[in-house]
Structure formats: structure tokens, C-alpha cells
Amino acid sequence: MLGASTVSNMNLQGLDKLDRKILSNLLSNGRETIANLSRNVGLSRTAVAERINRLEKTGVIKGYTAQIRVENENRKAASYLLISCERGKKNEVSEALKELPEVRLTSIVGGTYDIISLIEAPDLQSIHNLCNEIESFNGIHSLNTTVVLHQPINR
């Protein structure tokens, strides 16, 4: 996908509903035409262009980037791993997860779990095998999985 917008979180609270709708459309397709945005938002093309210009000038929209399709077209299954680590082992576990190409995202979090990771693989059996491998990593106290059924929003 080309042109996904990069949006700064700093000024989002002060935006009105129309600005938020423009941003949502640009996050889904950063190359969306002003004419299509105008139809989607219900404003004139001039009004949409002025709003986008203001959002860029104030730094809410930081830029536009290209996203290149990676070889993960064959990845059909995804799961979130909810990981509890042994005391002082979060960074070690996080570094070990970096070595696995199936790990798409890792966040160190507060609360019940220490790390939440998104993994993708060709099928659920591969997810299962990967979870078994990860579960044996030094520093993991427990690992729970939750399978992704559908991703209605993926920006």
C-alpha cells in the first residue's frame, strides 16, 4: 500500500469530527484523492484541502510514507501472545522474540501481563508450534494465546 499517513497524537484531542474523519480516511489510504475525501466527509473539495493543509501545518499530519508489501501474503493465521515474565527478564524475552520472523509486533506492557506480541504464520498448527517454542524461552513464566479471528481495522 502506498501513502499511509503518519499522524501525530499530540493534537488529536482538539480536532472536530470532520478532521477526525479526514484523518481516518487518510490512515486507510494516504493517496486518497481530495474529490473522494470530499464525498466521504461531506465537505467541498476546497474545504477538505484547507483542512488537510492546516493539519499538515500544525503537525498533526507529520508526513506520508510508502508501505511495501512483504512476503507475508502466505501468512493466514495470527495470534496475540500474552506473556508473563520472570522478574527482571522482560528485556531478555523481548530480545529473544526479535529473532523470530513470525513475530510482527511486541509491546512491553503494565498490568496482568508483561509482554504482548502479535505473531503470524501460515496456519494454526504453525502458530501452535511457534507458541511451544516461545514457551520454552528462558525468562517466560507463563504464556497465553488468543487467536485473531478478524482485523476490521488494520492501519
CSV table of N, CA and C in Angstrom, one decimal:
chain,number,residue,atom,x,y,z
A,1,MET,N,0.8,-1.2,0.0
A,1,MET,CA,0.0,0.0,0.0
A,1,MET,C,0.9,1.2,0.0
A,2,LEU,N,0.6,2.2,-0.8
A,2,LEU,CA,1.4,3.4,-0.9
A,2,LEU,C,0.7,4.5,-0.1
A,3,GLY,N,1.4,5.3,0.6
A,3,GLY,CA,0.9,6.5,1.1
A,3,GLY,C,0.1,6.5,2.4
A,4,ALA,N,0.4,5.6,3.3
A,4,ALA,CA,-0.3,5.7,4.6
A,4,ALA,C,0.1,6.9,5.3
A,5,SER,N,-0.8,7.7,5.9
A,5,SER,CA,-0.4,8.9,6.6
A,5,SER,C,0.2,8.6,7.9
A,6,THR,N,1.1,9.5,8.4
A,6,THR,CA,1.7,9.4,9.7
A,6,THR,C,1.0,10.6,10.5
A,7,VAL,N,0.4,10.2,11.6
A,7,VAL,CA,-0.4,11.2,12.3
A,7,VAL,C,0.2,11.3,13.7
A,8,SER,N,0.4,12.6,14.1
A,8,SER,CA,0.9,12.8,15.5
A,8,SER,C,-0.3,12.8,16.5
A,9,ASN,N,-0.1,12.1,17.6
A,9,ASN,CA,-1.1,12.1,18.6
A,9,ASN,C,-1.2,13.3,19.5
A,10,MET,N,-0.3,14.2,19.3
A,10,MET,CA,-0.2,15.4,20.2
A,10,MET,C,-1.4,16.3,20.1
A,11,ASN,N,-2.0,16.5,19.0
A,11,ASN,CA,-3.1,17.4,18.8
A,11,ASN,C,-4.4,16.8,18.5
A,12,LEU,N,-4.6,15.5,18.7
A,12,LEU,CA,-5.8,14.9,18.2
A,12,LEU,C,-7.0,15.3,19.1
A,13,GLN,N,-6.8,15.6,20.3
A,13,GLN,CA,-8.0,15.9,21.2
A,13,GLN,C,-8.7,17.2,20.8
A,14,GLY,N,-8.1,18.1,20.2
A,14,GLY,CA,-8.7,19.4,19.8
A,14,GLY,C,-9.4,19.3,18.4
A,15,LEU,N,-9.4,18.2,17.7
A,15,LEU,CA,-9.9,18.1,16.4
A,15,LEU,C,-11.4,17.8,16.4
A,16,ASP,N,-12.1,18.4,15.4
A,16,ASP,CA,-13.5,18.1,15.3
A,16,ASP,C,-13.8,16.8,14.6
A,17,LYS,N,-15.1,16.5,14.5
A,17,LYS,CA,-15.5,15.2,13.9
A,17,LYS,C,-15.0,15.1,12.4
A,18,LEU,N,-15.1,16.2,11.7
A,18,LEU,CA,-14.7,16.2,10.3
A,18,LEU,C,-13.2,16.0,10.1
A,19,ASP,N,-12.4,16.6,10.9
A,19,ASP,CA,-11.0,16.4,10.9
A,19,ASP,C,-10.6,15.0,11.2
A,20,ARG,N,-11.3,14.4,12.2
A,20,ARG,CA,-11.0,13.0,12.5
A,20,ARG,C,-11.4,12.1,11.4
A,21,LYS,N,-12.5,12.4,10.7
A,21,LYS,CA,-12.9,11.6,9.6
A,21,LYS,C,-11.9,11.7,8.4
A,22,ILE,N,-11.4,12.8,8.2
A,22,ILE,CA,-10.4,13.0,7.1
A,22,ILE,C,-9.2,12.2,7.5
A,23,LEU,N,-8.7,12.3,8.8
A,23,LEU,CA,-7.5,11.5,9.2
A,23,LEU,C,-7.8,10.0,9.1
A,24,SER,N,-8.9,9.6,9.5
A,24,SER,CA,-9.2,8.1,9.4
A,24,SER,C,-9.2,7.7,8.0
A,25,ASN,N,-9.7,8.5,7.0
A,25,ASN,CA,-9.6,8.1,5.6
A,25,ASN,C,-8.2,8.1,5.1
A,26,LEU,N,-7.4,9.1,5.5
A,26,LEU,CA,-6.0,9.1,5.1
A,26,LEU,C,-5.2,8.0,5.7
A,27,LEU,N,-5.5,7.6,6.9
A,27,LEU,CA,-4.8,6.5,7.5
A,27,LEU,C,-5.1,5.2,6.8
A,28,SER,N,-6.3,5.1,6.2
A,28,SER,CA,-6.6,3.9,5.4
A,28,SER,C,-6.0,3.9,4.1
A,29,ASN,N,-5.9,5.2,3.5
A,29,ASN,CA,-5.4,5.3,2.2
A,29,ASN,C,-4.8,6.7,2.0
A,30,GLY,N,-3.5,6.9,2.3
A,30,GLY,CA,-2.9,8.2,2.2
A,30,GLY,C,-2.9,8.8,0.9
A,31,ARG,N,-3.2,8.1,-0.2
A,31,ARG,CA,-3.2,8.6,-1.5
A,31,ARG,C,-4.6,8.9,-2.0
A,32,GLU,N,-5.6,8.9,-1.1
A,32,GLU,CA,-7.0,9.2,-1.4
A,32,GLU,C,-7.0,10.6,-2.0
A,33,THR,N,-7.8,10.7,-3.1
A,33,THR,CA,-8.0,12.0,-3.8
A,33,THR,C,-8.8,12.9,-2.9
A,34,ILE,N,-8.6,14.2,-3.1
A,34,ILE,CA,-9.4,15.2,-2.5
A,34,ILE,C,-10.9,15.0,-2.8
A,35,ALA,N,-11.2,14.7,-4.1
A,35,ALA,CA,-12.5,14.5,-4.5
A,35,ALA,C,-13.2,13.4,-3.7
A,36,ASN,N,-12.5,12.2,-3.6
A,36,ASN,CA,-13.1,11.1,-2.8
A,36,ASN,C,-13.2,11.5,-1.3
A,37,LEU,N,-12.2,12.1,-0.8
A,37,LEU,CA,-12.3,12.6,0.6
A,37,LEU,C,-13.5,13.5,0.8
A,38,SER,N,-13.7,14.4,-0.1
A,38,SER,CA,-14.8,15.3,-0.1
A,38,SER,C,-16.1,14.6,0.0
A,39,ARG,N,-16.3,13.6,-0.9
A,39,ARG,CA,-17.5,12.8,-0.9
A,39,ARG,C,-17.7,12.0,0.4
A,40,ASN,N,-16.6,11.4,0.9
A,40,ASN,CA,-16.7,10.6,2.2
A,40,ASN,C,-17.0,11.5,3.4
A,41,VAL,N,-16.5,12.7,3.4
A,41,VAL,CA,-16.6,13.6,4.6
A,41,VAL,C,-17.8,14.5,4.5
A,42,GLY,N,-18.3,14.8,3.3
A,42,GLY,CA,-19.4,15.6,3.1
A,42,GLY,C,-19.1,17.1,3.1
A,43,LEU,N,-17.9,17.4,2.7
A,43,LEU,CA,-17.5,18.8,2.5
A,43,LEU,C,-17.0,19.1,1.1
A,44,SER,N,-16.9,20.4,0.7
A,44,SER,CA,-16.4,20.7,-0.6
A,44,SER,C,-14.9,20.3,-0.7
A,45,ARG,N,-14.5,20.2,-1.9
A,45,ARG,CA,-13.1,19.9,-2.1
A,45,ARG,C,-12.2,20.9,-1.5
A,46,THR,N,-12.6,22.2,-1.7
A,46,THR,CA,-11.8,23.3,-1.2
A,46,THR,C,-11.7,23.2,0.4
A,47,ALA,N,-12.8,22.9,1.0
A,47,ALA,CA,-12.8,22.8,2.5
A,47,ALA,C,-11.9,21.7,2.9
A,48,VAL,N,-12.0,20.5,2.2
A,48,VAL,CA,-11.1,19.4,2.6
A,48,VAL,C,-9.7,19.7,2.4
A,49,ALA,N,-9.3,20.3,1.3
A,49,ALA,CA,-7.9,20.7,1.0
A,49,ALA,C,-7.4,21.7,2.1
A,50,GLU,N,-8.2,22.6,2.5
A,50,GLU,CA,-7.8,23.6,3.5
A,50,GLU,C,-7.6,22.9,4.9
A,51,ARG,N,-8.5,21.9,5.2
A,51,ARG,CA,-8.3,21.2,6.4
A,51,ARG,C,-7.1,20.4,6.4
A,52,ILE,N,-6.8,19.7,5.3
A,52,ILE,CA,-5.6,18.9,5.2
A,52,ILE,C,-4.3,19.8,5.3
A,53,ASN,N,-4.4,20.9,4.7
A,53,ASN,CA,-3.3,21.9,4.7
A,53,ASN,C,-3.0,22.3,6.2
A,54,ARG,N,-4.1,22.6,6.9
A,54,ARG,CA,-4.0,23.0,8.3
A,54,ARG,C,-3.5,21.9,9.2
A,55,LEU,N,-3.9,20.7,8.9
A,55,LEU,CA,-3.5,19.5,9.7
A,55,LEU,C,-2.0,19.3,9.5
A,56,GLU,N,-1.5,19.5,8.2
A,56,GLU,CA,-0.1,19.4,7.9
A,56,GLU,C,0.7,20.5,8.6
A,57,LYS,N,0.2,21.8,8.5
A,57,LYS,CA,1.0,22.9,9.1
A,57,LYS,C,1.1,22.9,10.6
A,58,THR,N,0.0,22.3,11.2
A,58,THR,CA,0.1,22.3,12.7
A,58,THR,C,0.8,21.0,13.2
A,59,GLY,N,1.2,20.2,12.3
A,59,GLY,CA,2.0,19.0,12.7
A,59,GLY,C,1.1,17.8,13.1
A,60,VAL,N,-0.2,17.9,12.9
A,60,VAL,CA,-1.0,16.7,13.2
A,60,VAL,C,-0.7,15.6,12.2
A,61,ILE,N,-0.6,16.0,10.9
A,61,ILE,CA,-0.1,15.1,9.9
A,61,ILE,C,1.4,15.4,9.8
A,62,LYS,N,2.2,14.4,10.1
A,62,LYS,CA,3.6,14.6,10.1
A,62,LYS,C,4.2,14.2,8.7
A,63,GLY,N,3.5,13.4,7.9
A,63,GLY,CA,4.0,13.1,6.6
A,63,GLY,C,3.3,11.9,6.0
A,64,TYR,N,3.7,11.5,4.8
A,64,TYR,CA,3.1,10.4,4.1
A,64,TYR,C,4.2,9.5,3.8
A,65,THR,N,4.0,8.2,3.9
A,65,THR,CA,5.0,7.2,3.7
A,65,THR,C,4.5,6.1,2.8
A,66,ALA,N,5.5,5.4,2.2
A,66,ALA,CA,5.1,4.2,1.4
A,66,ALA,C,5.3,3.0,2.3
A,67,GLN,N,4.3,2.1,2.2
A,67,GLN,CA,4.4,0.8,2.9
A,67,GLN,C,4.5,-0.3,1.8
A,68,ILE,N,5.6,-1.1,1.9
A,68,ILE,CA,5.9,-2.1,0.9
A,68,ILE,C,5.3,-3.4,1.3
A,69,ARG,N,4.6,-4.1,0.4
A,69,ARG,CA,4.1,-5.4,0.7
A,69,ARG,C,5.2,-6.4,0.9
A,70,VAL,N,5.2,-7.1,2.0
A,70,VAL,CA,6.3,-8.0,2.4
A,70,VAL,C,5.8,-9.4,2.0
A,71,GLU,N,6.6,-10.4,2.1
A,71,GLU,CA,6.3,-11.8,1.7
A,71,GLU,C,5.3,-12.4,2.6
A,72,ASN,N,4.6,-11.7,3.5
A,72,ASN,CA,3.7,-12.4,4.4
A,72,ASN,C,2.3,-12.6,3.7
A,73,GLU,N,2.2,-12.6,2.4
A,73,GLU,CA,1.0,-12.9,1.8
A,73,GLU,C,0.5,-14.3,2.1
A,74,ASN,N,1.4,-15.2,2.3
A,74,ASN,CA,1.0,-16.6,2.6
A,74,ASN,C,0.7,-16.8,4.1
A,75,ARG,N,0.9,-15.7,4.9
A,75,ARG,CA,0.6,-15.9,6.4
A,75,ARG,C,-0.9,-15.7,6.5
A,76,LYS,N,-1.6,-16.7,7.0
A,76,LYS,CA,-3.0,-16.7,7.1
A,76,LYS,C,-3.5,-16.7,8.6
A,77,ALA,N,-2.7,-17.1,9.5
A,77,ALA,CA,-3.2,-17.2,10.9
A,77,ALA,C,-2.4,-16.2,11.7
A,78,ALA,N,-3.1,-15.6,12.7
A,78,ALA,CA,-2.4,-14.6,13.6
A,78,ALA,C,-2.9,-14.9,15.0
A,79,SER,N,-2.1,-14.6,16.0
A,79,SER,CA,-2.4,-14.8,17.4
A,79,SER,C,-1.7,-13.8,18.2
A,80,TYR,N,-2.3,-13.3,19.3
A,80,TYR,CA,-1.6,-12.5,20.3
A,80,TYR,C,-1.1,-13.4,21.4
A,81,LEU,N,0.1,-13.2,21.8
A,81,LEU,CA,0.7,-13.9,22.9
A,81,LEU,C,0.7,-13.0,24.1
A,82,LEU,N,0.1,-13.4,25.2
A,82,LEU,CA,0.1,-12.7,26.5
A,82,LEU,C,1.1,-13.3,27.4
A,83,ILE,N,2.2,-12.7,27.6
A,83,ILE,CA,3.4,-13.3,28.2
A,83,ILE,C,3.6,-12.7,29.6
A,84,SER,N,3.7,-13.5,30.6
A,84,SER,CA,4.2,-13.1,31.9
A,84,SER,C,5.6,-13.6,32.1
A,85,CYS,N,6.5,-12.7,32.5
A,85,CYS,CA,7.9,-13.0,32.6
A,85,CYS,C,8.4,-13.2,34.0
A,86,GLU,N,9.5,-13.9,34.2
A,86,GLU,CA,10.1,-13.9,35.5
A,86,GLU,C,10.6,-12.6,35.8
A,87,ARG,N,10.7,-12.3,37.0
A,87,ARG,CA,11.2,-10.9,37.5
A,87,ARG,C,12.5,-10.6,36.8
A,88,GLY,N,12.6,-9.4,36.2
A,88,GLY,CA,13.8,-8.9,35.6
A,88,GLY,C,14.1,-9.5,34.2
A,89,LYS,N,13.2,-10.2,33.6
A,89,LYS,CA,13.5,-10.9,32.4
A,89,LYS,C,12.8,-10.3,31.2
A,90,LYS,N,12.0,-9.2,31.3
A,90,LYS,CA,11.3,-8.7,30.2
A,90,LYS,C,12.1,-8.4,29.0
A,91,ASN,N,13.2,-7.7,29.2
A,91,ASN,CA,14.1,-7.3,28.1
A,91,ASN,C,14.7,-8.5,27.4
A,92,GLU,N,15.1,-9.5,28.2
A,92,GLU,CA,15.7,-10.7,27.6
A,92,GLU,C,14.7,-11.5,26.8
A,93,VAL,N,13.5,-11.6,27.2
A,93,VAL,CA,12.4,-12.3,26.5
A,93,VAL,C,12.1,-11.5,25.2
A,94,SER,N,12.0,-10.1,25.3
A,94,SER,CA,11.8,-9.3,24.2
A,94,SER,C,12.9,-9.4,23.1
A,95,GLU,N,14.1,-9.5,23.5
A,95,GLU,CA,15.2,-9.7,22.6
A,95,GLU,C,15.1,-11.1,21.9
A,96,ALA,N,14.7,-12.1,22.6
A,96,ALA,CA,14.6,-13.4,22.0
A,96,ALA,C,13.4,-13.4,21.0
A,97,LEU,N,12.4,-12.7,21.3
A,97,LEU,CA,11.2,-12.6,20.3
A,97,LEU,C,11.7,-12.0,19.0
A,98,LYS,N,12.6,-11.0,19.1
A,98,LYS,CA,13.1,-10.3,17.9
A,98,LYS,C,13.7,-11.2,16.9
A,99,GLU,N,14.2,-12.3,17.4
A,99,GLU,CA,14.9,-13.3,16.5
A,99,GLU,C,13.9,-14.1,15.6
A,100,LEU,N,12.6,-14.1,15.9
A,100,LEU,CA,11.6,-14.9,15.2
A,100,LEU,C,10.9,-14.0,14.1
A,101,PRO,N,11.0,-14.4,12.9
A,101,PRO,CA,10.4,-13.6,11.8
A,101,PRO,C,8.9,-13.6,11.9
A,102,GLU,N,8.3,-14.6,12.6
A,102,GLU,CA,6.8,-14.6,12.7
A,102,GLU,C,6.3,-13.6,13.7
A,103,VAL,N,7.2,-13.0,14.5
A,103,VAL,CA,6.7,-12.0,15.5
A,103,VAL,C,6.7,-10.7,14.8
A,104,ARG,N,5.4,-10.2,14.7
A,104,ARG,CA,5.2,-8.9,13.9
A,104,ARG,C,5.2,-7.7,14.8
A,105,LEU,N,4.9,-7.8,16.1
A,105,LEU,CA,4.8,-6.7,17.0
A,105,LEU,C,5.0,-7.2,18.4
A,106,THR,N,5.8,-6.4,19.2
A,106,THR,CA,6.0,-6.8,20.6
A,106,THR,C,5.9,-5.5,21.4
A,107,SER,N,5.1,-5.5,22.5
A,107,SER,CA,4.9,-4.4,23.4
A,107,SER,C,5.2,-4.9,24.8
A,108,ILE,N,6.0,-4.1,25.5
A,108,ILE,CA,6.1,-4.4,27.0
A,108,ILE,C,5.1,-3.5,27.6
A,109,VAL,N,4.2,-4.2,28.4
A,109,VAL,CA,3.0,-3.5,29.0
A,109,VAL,C,3.0,-3.6,30.5
A,110,GLY,N,2.2,-2.9,31.1
A,110,GLY,CA,1.9,-3.0,32.6
A,110,GLY,C,0.6,-3.7,32.8
A,111,GLY,N,0.4,-4.3,33.9
A,111,GLY,CA,-0.8,-5.0,34.2
A,111,GLY,C,-0.6,-6.4,34.5
A,112,THR,N,-1.6,-7.2,34.1
A,112,THR,CA,-1.5,-8.7,34.3
A,112,THR,C,-0.4,-9.3,33.6
A,113,TYR,N,-0.1,-8.9,32.4
A,113,TYR,CA,1.0,-9.5,31.6
A,113,TYR,C,2.1,-8.5,31.4
A,114,ASP,N,3.3,-9.0,31.1
A,114,ASP,CA,4.5,-8.2,30.9
A,114,ASP,C,4.7,-7.8,29.4
A,115,ILE,N,4.4,-8.7,28.5
A,115,ILE,CA,4.6,-8.6,27.1
A,115,ILE,C,3.4,-9.0,26.3
A,116,ILE,N,3.0,-8.3,25.3
A,116,ILE,CA,2.0,-8.7,24.4
A,116,ILE,C,2.7,-8.7,23.0
A,117,SER,N,2.6,-9.9,22.3
A,117,SER,CA,3.2,-10.0,21.0
A,117,SER,C,2.2,-10.5,20.0
A,118,LEU,N,2.3,-10.0,18.8
A,118,LEU,CA,1.4,-10.5,17.7
A,118,LEU,C,2.3,-11.3,16.8
A,119,ILE,N,1.8,-12.6,16.5
A,119,ILE,CA,2.6,-13.5,15.7
A,119,ILE,C,1.7,-13.8,14.5
A,120,GLU,N,2.3,-14.1,13.3
A,120,GLU,CA,1.6,-14.5,12.1
A,120,GLU,C,2.3,-15.7,11.6
A,121,ALA,N,1.5,-16.7,11.0
A,121,ALA,CA,2.1,-17.9,10.5
A,121,ALA,C,1.1,-18.4,9.4
A,122,PRO,N,1.5,-19.4,8.6
A,122,PRO,CA,0.6,-19.9,7.5
A,122,PRO,C,-0.7,-20.5,8.0
A,123,ASP,N,-0.6,-21.1,9.2
A,123,ASP,CA,-1.8,-21.9,9.7
A,123,ASP,C,-1.7,-22.0,11.2
A,124,LEU,N,-2.8,-22.5,11.8
A,124,LEU,CA,-2.9,-22.6,13.3
A,124,LEU,C,-1.9,-23.6,13.8
A,125,GLN,N,-1.6,-24.7,13.1
A,125,GLN,CA,-0.6,-25.6,13.5
A,125,GLN,C,0.7,-25.0,13.7
A,126,SER,N,1.1,-24.1,12.8
A,126,SER,CA,2.3,-23.4,12.8
A,126,SER,C,2.3,-22.4,14.0
A,127,ILE,N,1.2,-21.8,14.3
A,127,ILE,CA,1.0,-21.0,15.5
A,127,ILE,C,1.3,-21.8,16.8
A,128,HIS,N,0.7,-23.0,16.8
A,128,HIS,CA,0.8,-23.9,17.9
A,128,HIS,C,2.3,-24.2,18.1
A,129,ASN,N,3.0,-24.6,17.1
A,129,ASN,CA,4.4,-25.0,17.2
A,129,ASN,C,5.3,-23.8,17.6
A,130,LEU,N,5.0,-22.6,17.1
A,130,LEU,CA,5.7,-21.4,17.5
A,130,LEU,C,5.5,-21.1,18.9
A,131,CYS,N,4.3,-21.2,19.4
A,131,CYS,CA,4.0,-21.0,20.8
A,131,CYS,C,4.7,-22.0,21.7
A,132,ASN,N,4.8,-23.2,21.3
A,132,ASN,CA,5.6,-24.2,22.1
A,132,ASN,C,7.1,-23.8,22.2
A,133,GLU,N,7.6,-23.3,21.0
A,133,GLU,CA,9.0,-22.8,21.0
A,133,GLU,C,9.2,-21.6,21.9
A,134,ILE,N,8.3,-20.7,21.8
A,134,ILE,CA,8.4,-19.4,22.6
A,134,ILE,C,8.3,-19.7,24.1
A,135,GLU,N,7.3,-20.6,24.4
A,135,GLU,CA,7.1,-21.0,25.8
A,135,GLU,C,8.3,-21.5,26.5
A,136,SER,N,9.2,-22.1,25.7
A,136,SER,CA,10.5,-22.7,26.3
A,136,SER,C,11.6,-21.6,26.5
A,137,PHE,N,11.4,-20.4,26.0
A,137,PHE,CA,12.4,-19.3,26.2
A,137,PHE,C,12.7,-19.1,27.7
A,138,ASN,N,14.0,-18.9,27.9
A,138,ASN,CA,14.4,-18.5,29.3
A,138,ASN,C,13.7,-17.2,29.7
A,139,GLY,N,13.1,-17.2,30.9
A,139,GLY,CA,12.6,-16.0,31.4
A,139,GLY,C,11.0,-15.9,31.3
A,140,ILE,N,10.4,-16.8,30.6
A,140,ILE,CA,9.0,-16.8,30.5
A,140,ILE,C,8.3,-17.6,31.6
A,141,HIS,N,7.5,-17.0,32.4
A,141,HIS,CA,6.8,-17.6,33.5
A,141,HIS,C,5.5,-18.3,32.9
A,142,SER,N,4.7,-17.6,32.1
A,142,SER,CA,3.5,-18.2,31.5
A,142,SER,C,3.2,-17.5,30.2
A,143,LEU,N,2.5,-18.2,29.3
A,143,LEU,CA,2.2,-17.7,28.0
A,143,LEU,C,0.7,-18.1,27.7
A,144,ASN,N,-0.1,-17.1,27.4
A,144,ASN,CA,-1.5,-17.4,27.0
A,144,ASN,C,-1.6,-16.9,25.6
A,145,THR,N,-2.4,-17.5,24.8
A,145,THR,CA,-2.6,-17.1,23.4
A,145,THR,C,-4.1,-16.8,23.1
A,146,THR,N,-4.3,-15.9,22.2
A,146,THR,CA,-5.6,-15.6,21.8
A,146,THR,C,-5.6,-15.4,20.3
A,147,VAL,N,-6.4,-16.2,19.5
A,147,VAL,CA,-6.3,-16.2,18.1
A,147,VAL,C,-7.1,-15.1,17.5
A,148,VAL,N,-6.5,-14.4,16.5
A,148,VAL,CA,-7.1,-13.3,15.8
A,148,VAL,C,-8.1,-13.9,14.8
A,149,LEU,N,-9.4,-13.6,14.9
A,149,LEU,CA,-10.4,-14.0,14.0
A,149,LEU,C,-10.6,-13.1,12.8
A,150,HIS,N,-10.5,-11.8,13.1
A,150,HIS,CA,-10.7,-10.8,12.0
A,150,HIS,C,-10.1,-9.5,12.4
A,151,GLN,N,-9.5,-8.8,11.5
A,151,GLN,CA,-9.0,-7.5,11.8
A,151,GLN,C,-9.7,-6.4,11.0
A,152,PRO,N,-10.9,-5.9,11.5
A,152,PRO,CA,-11.6,-4.9,10.8
A,152,PRO,C,-10.9,-3.6,10.6
A,153,ILE,N,-10.0,-3.3,11.4
A,153,ILE,CA,-9.1,-2.1,11.3
A,153,ILE,C,-7.7,-2.5,11.3
A,154,ASN,N,-7.0,-2.2,10.3
A,154,ASN,CA,-5.5,-2.5,10.2
A,154,ASN,C,-4.9,-1.4,9.4
A,155,ARG,N,-4.4,-0.4,10.2
A,155,ARG,CA,-3.8,0.8,9.5
A,155,ARG,C,-2.4,0.6,9.4
